[in-house]
CSV table of C-alpha atoms and ligand atoms in Angstrom, one decimal:
chain,number,residue,atom,x,y,z
Z,1,MET,CA,10.8,-31.1,-9.4
Z,2,THR,CA,10.6,-29.8,-5.9
Z,3,ILE,CA,10.2,-26.1,-4.9
Z,4,GLN,CA,13.8,-26.3,-3.5
Z,5,ASN,CA,15.1,-27.5,-6.9
Z,6,ASN,CA,13.1,-24.9,-8.8
Z,7,LEU,CA,14.5,-22.2,-6.6
Z,8,SER,CA,18.1,-23.3,-7.2
Z,9,ASP,CA,17.4,-23.3,-10.9
Z,10,VAL,CA,15.9,-19.8,-10.9
Z,11,ILE,CA,18.8,-18.5,-8.8
Z,12,ALA,CA,21.2,-20.1,-11.3
Z,13,ARG,CA,19.4,-18.3,-14.2
Z,14,ILE,CA,19.6,-15.0,-12.4
Z,15,ASN,CA,23.3,-15.5,-11.7
Z,16,LEU,CA,24.0,-16.4,-15.3
Z,17,ALA,CA,22.0,-13.4,-16.7
Z,18,ALA,CA,23.8,-11.1,-14.3
Z,19,THR,CA,27.2,-12.4,-15.1
Z,20,GLU,CA,26.5,-12.1,-18.8
Z,21,CYS,CA,26.1,-8.4,-18.5
Z,22,HIS,CA,28.8,-7.8,-15.8
Z,23,ARG,CA,26.4,-7.2,-13.0
Z,24,SER,CA,26.6,-8.6,-9.5
Z,25,PRO,CA,24.0,-11.2,-8.8
Z,26,GLN,CA,23.6,-9.6,-5.3
Z,27,ASP,CA,22.1,-6.6,-6.9
Z,28,ILE,CA,19.1,-8.6,-8.1
Z,29,THR,CA,16.4,-9.5,-5.6
Z,30,LEU,CA,14.3,-12.6,-6.2
Z,31,LEU,CA,10.7,-12.1,-5.3
Z,32,ALA,CA,8.8,-15.4,-5.1
Z,33,VAL,CA,5.3,-14.9,-6.4
Z,34,SER,CA,3.1,-17.2,-4.3
Z,35,LYS,CA,-0.4,-16.1,-5.4
Z,36,THR,CA,-2.9,-19.0,-5.4
Z,37,LYS,CA,-0.3,-21.3,-3.8
Z,38,PRO,CA,-0.9,-22.7,-0.3
Z,39,CYS,CA,1.1,-21.9,2.8
Z,40,GLU,CA,2.8,-25.3,2.6
Z,41,ALA,CA,4.4,-24.3,-0.7
Z,42,ILE,CA,5.6,-21.0,0.9
Z,43,LEU,CA,7.0,-22.9,3.8
Z,44,GLU,CA,9.0,-25.1,1.4
Z,45,ALA,CA,10.4,-22.0,-0.2
Z,46,ILE,CA,11.2,-20.6,3.2
Z,47,ASP,CA,13.0,-23.8,4.2
Z,48,ALA,CA,15.1,-23.4,1.0
Z,49,GLY,CA,16.1,-19.9,2.1
Z,50,GLN,CA,13.6,-17.7,0.3
Z,51,ARG,CA,12.5,-14.7,2.3
Z,52,GLN,CA,10.6,-12.3,0.0
Z,53,PHE,CA,7.2,-13.1,-1.3
Z,54,GLY,CA,4.7,-11.5,-3.7
Z,55,GLU,CA,0.9,-11.7,-3.5
Z,56,ASN,CA,-1.8,-10.4,-5.9
Z,57,TYR,CA,-5.0,-10.7,-3.9
Z,58,VAL,CA,-5.5,-8.7,-0.7
Z,59,GLN,CA,-7.5,-11.2,1.3
Z,60,GLU,CA,-5.3,-14.2,0.4
Z,61,GLY,CA,-2.1,-12.2,1.0
Z,62,VAL,CA,-3.2,-11.0,4.4
Z,63,GLU,CA,-4.2,-14.5,5.5
Z,64,LYS,CA,-0.7,-15.8,4.5
Z,65,ILE,CA,1.0,-12.9,6.3
Z,66,GLN,CA,-1.0,-13.7,9.4
Z,67,PHE,CA,-0.2,-17.4,9.1
Z,68,PHE,CA,3.5,-16.6,9.1
Z,69,SER,CA,3.3,-13.8,11.6
Z,70,ASP,CA,6.0,-15.3,13.9
Z,71,ARG,CA,8.5,-15.2,11.0
Z,72,THR,CA,9.7,-11.6,11.4
Z,73,ASP,CA,12.4,-12.2,8.7
Z,74,LEU,CA,9.9,-12.4,5.8
Z,75,ILE,CA,9.2,-9.5,3.5
Z,76,TRP,CA,5.8,-9.3,1.8
Z,77,HIS,CA,5.1,-7.4,-1.4
Z,78,PHE,CA,1.7,-6.6,-2.8
Z,79,ILE,CA,1.9,-6.8,-6.6
Z,80,GLY,CA,-1.7,-7.0,-7.8
Z,81,PRO,CA,-4.2,-4.3,-8.7
Z,82,LEU,CA,-5.7,-2.5,-5.7
Z,83,GLN,CA,-9.2,-1.1,-5.3
Z,84,SER,CA,-9.2,1.9,-3.0
Z,85,ASN,CA,-11.6,0.3,-0.5
Z,86,LYS,CA,-9.0,-2.4,0.2
Z,87,SER,CA,-6.0,-0.1,0.7
Z,88,ARG,CA,-6.1,-0.3,4.5
Z,89,LEU,CA,-5.4,-4.0,4.6
Z,90,VAL,CA,-2.4,-3.5,2.3
Z,91,SER,CA,-1.1,-0.6,4.3
Z,92,GLU,CA,-1.5,-2.4,7.6
Z,93,HIS,CA,0.1,-5.7,6.6
Z,94,PHE,CA,2.5,-5.4,3.6
Z,95,ASP,CA,6.1,-4.1,3.4
Z,96,TRP,CA,6.0,-3.2,-0.3
Z,97,PHE,CA,3.4,-2.0,-2.8
Z,98,HIS,CA,4.3,-2.4,-6.5
Z,99,THR,CA,1.3,-1.2,-8.4
Z,100,LEU,CA,0.8,2.5,-7.5
Z,101,ASP,CA,-0.9,4.3,-10.4
Z,102,ARG,CA,-2.8,7.2,-8.8
Z,103,GLU,CA,-2.6,9.8,-6.1
Z,104,LYS,CA,-5.8,8.8,-4.4
Z,105,ILE,CA,-4.4,5.3,-3.5
Z,106,ALA,CA,-1.0,6.9,-2.4
Z,107,GLN,CA,-2.8,9.2,-0.1
Z,108,ARG,CA,-4.9,6.4,1.4
Z,109,LEU,CA,-1.9,4.1,1.9
Z,110,ASN,CA,0.0,7.0,3.5
Z,111,ASP,CA,-2.9,7.9,5.9
Z,112,GLN,CA,-3.6,4.3,6.8
Z,113,ARG,CA,0.0,3.2,7.5
Z,114,PRO,CA,0.2,2.2,11.2
Z,115,ASN,CA,2.5,4.4,13.3
Z,116,ASP,CA,4.5,1.4,14.6
Z,117,LYS,CA,5.5,0.3,11.1
Z,118,ALA,CA,8.3,1.6,8.9
Z,119,PRO,CA,7.1,3.6,5.9
Z,120,LEU,CA,5.5,1.5,3.1
Z,121,ASN,CA,8.0,0.9,0.2
Z,122,VAL,CA,6.3,2.1,-3.0
Z,123,LEU,CA,6.9,1.4,-6.7
Z,124,ILE,CA,5.0,3.3,-9.4
Z,125,GLN,CA,3.6,1.0,-12.0
Z,126,ILE,CA,4.3,2.1,-15.6
Z,127,ASN,CA,2.2,1.0,-18.6
Z,128,ILE,CA,5.2,0.7,-20.9
Z,129,SER,CA,3.8,-1.3,-23.9
Z,130,ASP,CA,0.4,-2.7,-23.4
Z,131,GLU,CA,-2.2,-0.3,-24.9
Z,132,ASN,CA,-5.0,-2.5,-23.7
Z,133,SER,CA,-4.0,-2.8,-20.1
Z,134,LYS,CA,-5.5,-0.3,-17.7
Z,135,SER,CA,-2.8,-0.9,-15.1
Z,136,GLY,CA,0.0,1.6,-14.7
Z,137,ILE,CA,0.6,5.1,-15.8
Z,138,LYS,CA,2.2,6.5,-18.9
Z,139,LEU,CA,5.8,7.7,-18.6
Z,140,GLU,CA,4.6,11.3,-19.2
Z,141,ALA,CA,2.6,11.2,-16.0
Z,142,LEU,CA,5.5,9.9,-13.9
Z,143,ASP,CA,7.1,13.1,-12.7
Z,144,SER,CA,3.9,14.4,-11.2
Z,145,LEU,CA,3.0,11.2,-9.3
Z,146,ALA,CA,6.6,10.7,-8.1
Z,147,LYS,CA,6.6,14.2,-6.7
Z,148,GLN,CA,3.3,13.6,-4.8
Z,149,VAL,CA,4.5,10.3,-3.4
Z,150,SER,CA,7.9,11.8,-2.3
Z,151,LEU,CA,6.0,14.3,-0.1
Z,152,MET,CA,4.1,11.6,1.8
Z,153,PRO,CA,5.8,10.8,5.1
Z,154,ASN,CA,4.6,7.3,5.5
Z,155,LEU,CA,5.6,6.2,2.0
Z,156,VAL,CA,9.1,5.8,0.6
Z,157,LEU,CA,9.4,6.1,-3.2
Z,158,ARG,CA,11.7,3.1,-4.1
Z,159,GLY,CA,11.3,3.0,-7.9
Z,160,LEU,CA,9.3,1.6,-10.8
Z,161,MET,CA,7.5,-1.6,-11.7
Z,162,THR,CA,6.2,-2.8,-15.1
Z,163,ILE,CA,4.4,-5.8,-16.7
Z,164,PRO,CA,5.1,-5.4,-20.4
Z,165,ALA,CA,2.9,-7.0,-23.1
Z,166,PRO,CA,4.1,-10.5,-23.5
Z,167,GLU,CA,6.7,-11.0,-26.2
Z,168,ALA,CA,8.3,-14.3,-27.2
Z,169,GLU,CA,11.5,-12.8,-28.6
Z,170,TYR,CA,14.4,-11.6,-26.5
Z,171,GLU,CA,15.0,-8.4,-28.5
Z,172,ARG,CA,11.3,-7.4,-28.4
Z,173,GLN,CA,11.3,-8.0,-24.6
Z,174,CYS,CA,14.3,-5.7,-24.4
Z,175,ASP,CA,12.6,-2.9,-26.3
Z,176,ALA,CA,10.2,-2.3,-23.4
Z,177,PHE,CA,12.7,-2.9,-20.7
Z,178,ARG,CA,15.2,-0.4,-22.1
Z,179,LYS,CA,12.6,2.3,-21.9
Z,180,MET,CA,12.0,1.4,-18.3
Z,181,GLU,CA,15.8,1.4,-17.5
Z,182,HIS,CA,16.0,4.9,-19.0
Z,183,ALA,CA,13.1,6.2,-16.9
Z,184,PHE,CA,14.4,4.6,-13.8
Z,185,LYS,CA,17.9,6.2,-14.1
Z,186,GLN,CA,16.2,9.5,-14.7
Z,187,LEU,CA,14.1,9.1,-11.6
Z,188,GLN,CA,17.1,8.2,-9.5
Z,189,THR,CA,18.8,11.5,-10.3
Z,190,ASN,CA,15.8,13.3,-8.7
Z,191,TYR,CA,15.1,11.0,-5.7
Z,192,PRO,CA,17.9,9.4,-3.6
Z,193,THR,CA,15.5,6.8,-2.2
Z,194,VAL,CA,15.0,5.2,-5.6
Z,195,ASP,CA,16.9,2.0,-5.9
Z,196,THR,CA,14.4,-0.6,-7.2
Z,197,LEU,CA,13.4,-1.5,-10.8
Z,198,SER,CA,10.8,-4.3,-10.5
Z,199,MET,CA,10.6,-6.1,-13.9
Z,200,GLY,CA,11.0,-9.6,-15.2
Z,201,MET,CA,8.8,-12.7,-14.7
Z,202,THR,CA,9.3,-16.4,-15.5
Z,203,ASP,CA,9.4,-15.9,-19.3
Z,204,ASP,CA,11.4,-12.7,-19.6
Z,205,MET,CA,13.7,-12.5,-16.6
Z,206,SER,CA,17.0,-12.7,-18.5
Z,207,ALA,CA,16.1,-9.8,-20.8
Z,208,ALA,CA,14.9,-7.8,-17.7
Z,209,ILE,CA,18.2,-8.4,-15.9
Z,210,HIS,CA,20.2,-7.4,-19.0
Z,211,CYS,CA,18.2,-4.2,-19.0
Z,212,GLY,CA,18.9,-3.3,-15.4
Z,213,SER,CA,16.1,-4.9,-13.4
Z,214,THR,CA,17.0,-5.0,-9.7
Z,215,LEU,CA,14.0,-7.3,-8.7
Z,216,VAL,CA,12.5,-10.1,-10.6
Z,217,ARG,CA,9.0,-11.4,-9.8
Z,218,ILE,CA,8.9,-15.2,-10.4
Z,219,GLY,CA,5.9,-17.4,-9.8
Z,220,THR,CA,5.6,-20.3,-12.3
Z,221,ALA,CA,9.3,-21.3,-12.4
Z,222,ILE,CA,9.3,-21.7,-8.6
Z,223,PHE,CA,5.9,-23.0,-7.7
Z,224,GLY,CA,4.7,-24.5,-11.0
Z,225,ALA,CA,1.7,-23.5,-13.1
Z,226,ARG,CA,-1.2,-21.8,-11.3
Z,227,GLN,CA,-4.7,-23.3,-11.1
Z,228,TYR,CA,-7.4,-20.7,-10.8
Z,229,ASP,CA,-10.4,-23.1,-10.9
Z,230,GLN,CA,-9.9,-24.9,-7.6
E,301,PLP,C1,1.7,-13.6,-11.4
E,301,PLP,C2,2.6,-12.5,-11.5
E,301,PLP,C3,4.0,-12.7,-11.6
E,301,PLP,C4,4.6,-14.0,-11.8
E,301,PLP,O1,4.5,-14.5,-13.1
E,301,PLP,P1,5.2,-15.8,-13.6
E,301,PLP,O2,5.1,-15.7,-15.1
E,301,PLP,O3,4.4,-16.9,-13.0
E,301,PLP,O4,6.6,-15.9,-13.1
E,301,PLP,C5,4.8,-11.6,-11.6
E,301,PLP,N1,4.3,-10.3,-11.5
E,301,PLP,C6,3.0,-10.1,-11.3
E,301,PLP,C7,2.6,-8.7,-11.2
E,301,PLP,C8,2.1,-11.1,-11.3
E,301,PLP,O5,0.8,-10.9,-11.2
């Protein structure tokens, strides 16, 4: 399978899931997660029409952004955990940040955002189901962090992101996603800039779309399995 074929398959799956729940496929953004994959693979996806890419590692992501710097039509999302000493690179190079989980990082990203760039689009990461994961905040802490972000002029609060604990069954996947959908709608009533619910990966994208996801982050189904040992 080529990346082009994989992309068409993923888009078909998104369209099917959207149609099943009477949503418009246009309301769901496909983020191609290219972490660990070479620039040639990204180029293949670009040639097939893909424009939005997600990266997990700061250095690797910045190198790819710089490699494609003449492509002003690409949109780059940082979706990995971020140490505060690397926040400047994210703020200087990326368009979106999906994993906000504390005020300190928000403040740094805000202060470090270059003046000639549009405000950084920010999603707050919610730890919805995984007790063992240290990433993301509990829903109880959302109001306070959202308020802080909304007051920072170089950040735009766009919504929520989550990586639930893996579940094989569709109904179990939906349990976590429905909680997210509820929190997202609640947040939207308070902040007019909120329009993005980032949830759904290769193995749970249908359930996520059925529960209101507006952005799915897909790696394996587009680029194949990742190798970390190379
Ligand atoms: C790697 C990763 C993905 C992509 O996962 P796949 O199962 O390969 O589609 C999505 N979101 C985040 C945050 C990731 O780290």
